Short mmCIF file of C-alpha atoms in Angstrom, two decimals:
data_model
loop_
_atom_site.label_atom_id
_atom_site.label_comp_id
_atom_site.label_asym_id
_atom_site.label_seq_id
_atom_site.Cartn_x
_atom_site.Cartn_y
_atom_site.Cartn_z
CA MET A 1 0.00 0.00 0.00
CA GLU A 2 1.39 3.39 -0.94
CA ILE A 3 0.21 6.77 0.19
CA SER A 4 -0.64 8.65 -2.97
CA GLY A 5 -1.21 12.02 -1.42
CA THR A 6 -1.34 13.76 1.91
CA LYS A 7 -2.49 17.29 2.45
CA PRO A 8 -3.42 19.17 5.59
CA GLY A 9 -6.75 20.92 5.51
CA PRO A 10 -8.24 23.68 7.65
CA PRO A 11 -7.40 23.57 11.37
CA ASN A 12 -9.91 20.82 12.28
CA THR A 13 -9.60 18.86 9.04
CA HIS A 14 -6.94 16.29 8.16
CA LEU A 15 -6.82 14.32 4.93
CA ILE A 16 -4.87 11.32 3.76
CA THR A 17 -5.45 9.41 0.54
CA THR A 18 -4.05 6.00 -0.20
CA THR A 19 -4.29 3.34 -2.86
CA VAL A 20 -4.91 -0.21 -1.71
CA PRO A 21 -3.72 -2.78 -4.27
CA SER A 22 -6.37 -5.30 -5.22
CA SER A 23 -4.05 -7.98 -6.55
CA GLY A 24 -2.34 -10.60 -4.43
CA ASP A 25 -3.59 -11.86 -1.11
CA ASN A 26 -5.82 -10.28 1.48
CA SER A 27 -2.92 -8.55 3.24
CA CYS A 28 -4.23 -5.22 1.87
CA ILE A 29 -7.12 -5.47 4.36
CA ALA A 30 -4.78 -5.63 7.35
CA ALA A 31 -2.61 -2.91 5.80
CA ALA A 32 -5.65 -0.63 5.44
CA ARG A 33 -6.57 -1.25 9.09
CA HIS A 34 -3.03 -0.39 10.19
CA LEU A 35 -3.04 2.73 8.01
CA ALA A 36 -6.29 3.87 9.67
CA ALA A 37 -4.85 3.30 13.16
CA ASP A 38 -1.65 5.15 12.21
CA PHE A 39 -3.66 8.02 10.73
CA LEU A 40 -5.67 8.47 13.94
CA THR A 41 -2.58 8.07 16.13
CA HIS A 42 -0.79 10.80 14.16
CA ALA A 43 -3.87 13.04 14.31
CA GLN A 44 -3.78 12.67 18.11
CA ALA A 45 -0.06 13.25 18.47
CA ASP A 46 0.57 15.85 15.77
CA ARG A 47 -2.70 17.80 15.65
CA HIS A 48 -4.04 17.15 19.17
CA VAL A 49 -7.25 15.60 17.87
CA ALA A 50 -9.19 13.79 20.60
CA VAL A 51 -9.72 10.18 19.46
CA SER A 52 -11.40 7.79 21.89
CA PRO A 53 -10.33 4.14 22.08
CA ARG A 54 -13.84 3.28 20.85
CA ALA A 55 -13.35 5.47 17.76
CA MET A 56 -9.97 3.86 17.10
CA ASP A 57 -11.51 0.37 17.25
CA LEU A 58 -14.62 1.24 15.22
CA THR A 59 -12.60 2.98 12.52
CA GLN A 60 -10.44 -0.10 12.06
CA LEU A 61 -13.55 -2.32 11.99
CA VAL A 62 -15.27 -0.13 9.38
CA VAL A 63 -12.12 0.07 7.24
CA SER A 64 -11.76 -3.69 7.43
CA GLU A 65 -15.37 -4.31 6.37
CA LEU A 66 -15.38 -1.78 3.51
CA VAL A 67 -12.01 -2.81 2.09
CA THR A 68 -12.95 -6.50 2.43
CA ASN A 69 -16.15 -5.92 0.43
CA ALA A 70 -14.31 -3.96 -2.26
CA ARG A 71 -11.57 -6.59 -2.43
CA LYS A 72 -14.12 -9.42 -2.61
CA TYR A 73 -16.62 -8.01 -5.10
CA ALA A 74 -14.86 -5.44 -7.32
CA PRO A 75 -12.09 -5.92 -9.86
CA GLY A 76 -9.36 -3.34 -10.13
CA PRO A 77 -7.83 -0.96 -7.64
CA ILE A 78 -9.35 0.10 -4.36
CA PHE A 79 -8.94 3.66 -3.15
CA MET A 80 -9.32 4.56 0.50
CA GLU A 81 -9.54 8.06 1.91
CA LEU A 82 -9.53 8.99 5.58
CA ARG A 83 -10.53 12.44 6.74
CA ILE A 84 -11.11 14.01 10.12
CA GLU A 85 -13.60 16.83 10.27
CA GLU A 86 -14.28 18.29 13.70
CA THR A 87 -15.90 15.41 15.65
CA THR A 88 -15.87 12.58 13.09
CA VAL A 89 -13.52 10.50 11.02
CA GLU A 90 -14.77 9.93 7.49
CA VAL A 91 -13.81 6.66 5.80
CA THR A 92 -14.35 6.51 2.04
CA VAL A 93 -13.60 3.44 -0.05
CA ARG A 94 -13.89 3.58 -3.85
CA ASP A 95 -13.88 0.57 -6.13
CA SER A 96 -14.61 -0.18 -9.78
CA ARG A 97 -17.93 -2.03 -9.39
CA ARG A 98 -20.99 0.06 -10.26
CA VAL A 99 -23.36 -1.98 -8.12
CA ARG A 100 -24.88 -0.55 -4.97
CA PRO A 101 -24.42 -2.93 -2.02
CA VAL A 102 -27.51 -3.60 0.03
CA VAL A 103 -27.56 -3.67 3.80
CA GLY A 104 -29.46 -6.85 4.56
CA ALA A 105 -32.23 -7.07 7.11
CA VAL A 106 -31.07 -8.28 10.48
CA ASP A 107 -31.11 -12.07 10.38
CA PRO A 108 -29.14 -13.81 13.14
CA LEU A 109 -29.64 -17.15 11.37
CA ARG A 110 -27.94 -16.00 8.15
CA PRO A 111 -24.35 -17.25 8.05
CA GLY A 112 -22.08 -14.37 7.07
CA GLN A 113 -22.74 -11.23 5.05
CA HIS A 114 -23.32 -9.06 8.11
CA GLY A 115 -20.51 -6.58 7.37
CA LEU A 116 -22.62 -3.70 6.08
CA GLU A 117 -25.17 -4.26 8.86
CA ILE A 118 -22.36 -3.77 11.34
CA VAL A 119 -21.02 -0.70 9.52
CA ALA A 120 -24.50 0.87 9.44
CA ALA A 121 -24.99 0.12 13.15
CA VAL A 122 -21.73 1.64 14.42
CA THR A 123 -21.49 4.75 12.24
CA ARG A 124 -23.21 8.11 12.41
CA ASN A 125 -23.84 8.07 8.69
CA PHE A 126 -23.31 5.51 5.94
CA GLN A 127 -23.89 6.17 2.25
CA VAL A 128 -23.15 4.70 -1.16
CA GLN A 129 -22.81 6.70 -4.36
CA VAL A 130 -22.55 5.04 -7.75
CA GLU A 131 -20.13 6.93 -10.01
CA PRO A 132 -19.15 6.57 -13.68
CA SER A 133 -16.04 4.55 -12.76
CA GLY A 134 -17.54 2.49 -9.91
CA LYS A 135 -18.86 3.38 -6.50
CA ARG A 136 -17.93 5.31 -3.40
CA VAL A 137 -18.88 4.04 0.05
CA THR A 138 -18.56 6.56 2.89
CA ALA A 139 -19.00 6.11 6.63
CA HIS A 140 -18.71 8.72 9.40
CA ILE A 141 -17.54 7.58 12.83
CA ALA A 142 -17.71 9.69 15.99
CA LEU A 143 -14.26 10.49 17.39
CA GLY A 144 -15.64 10.58 20.94
CA ASP A 145 -17.43 7.94 22.93
CA ASP A 146 -20.66 8.54 21.03
CA SER A 147 -22.62 5.40 21.74
CA GLY A 148 -25.86 6.67 20.24
CA PRO A 149 -27.79 4.90 17.51
CA GLY A 150 -26.23 4.03 14.17
CA ARG A 151 -26.72 5.85 10.91
CA GLY A 152 -28.05 9.35 11.08
#
């Protein structure tokens, strides 16, 4: 995984963009998780952004689920963008498949395919936008210990 661009934004905004290779094994999923943890750790240390342990864990979980889905269902490269804006971290994953994923109804008897259910439940906002070259999936996670309901 290589960082393709980093640029600081306004005082309460931090942006990092990275390309996650889609070829090879599933190590890109772990690499994306580590990149997210490093991003939040640097935001804490370098920019004094308050990041709760819960936000650190949830961000890694959301990154893992979104990159796993892109890796599993879309050919071509995966692009991940992490951004902090005031009280949230925004995770965006782009892939080349122009099909909108569907968050399934809660079904505890269904084996697997609960990733987007989990993402929707632990994020403030979760949205999918189909674009000419594929789709963009974005999730917003509270940086504090916001334990309120999922998607807003």
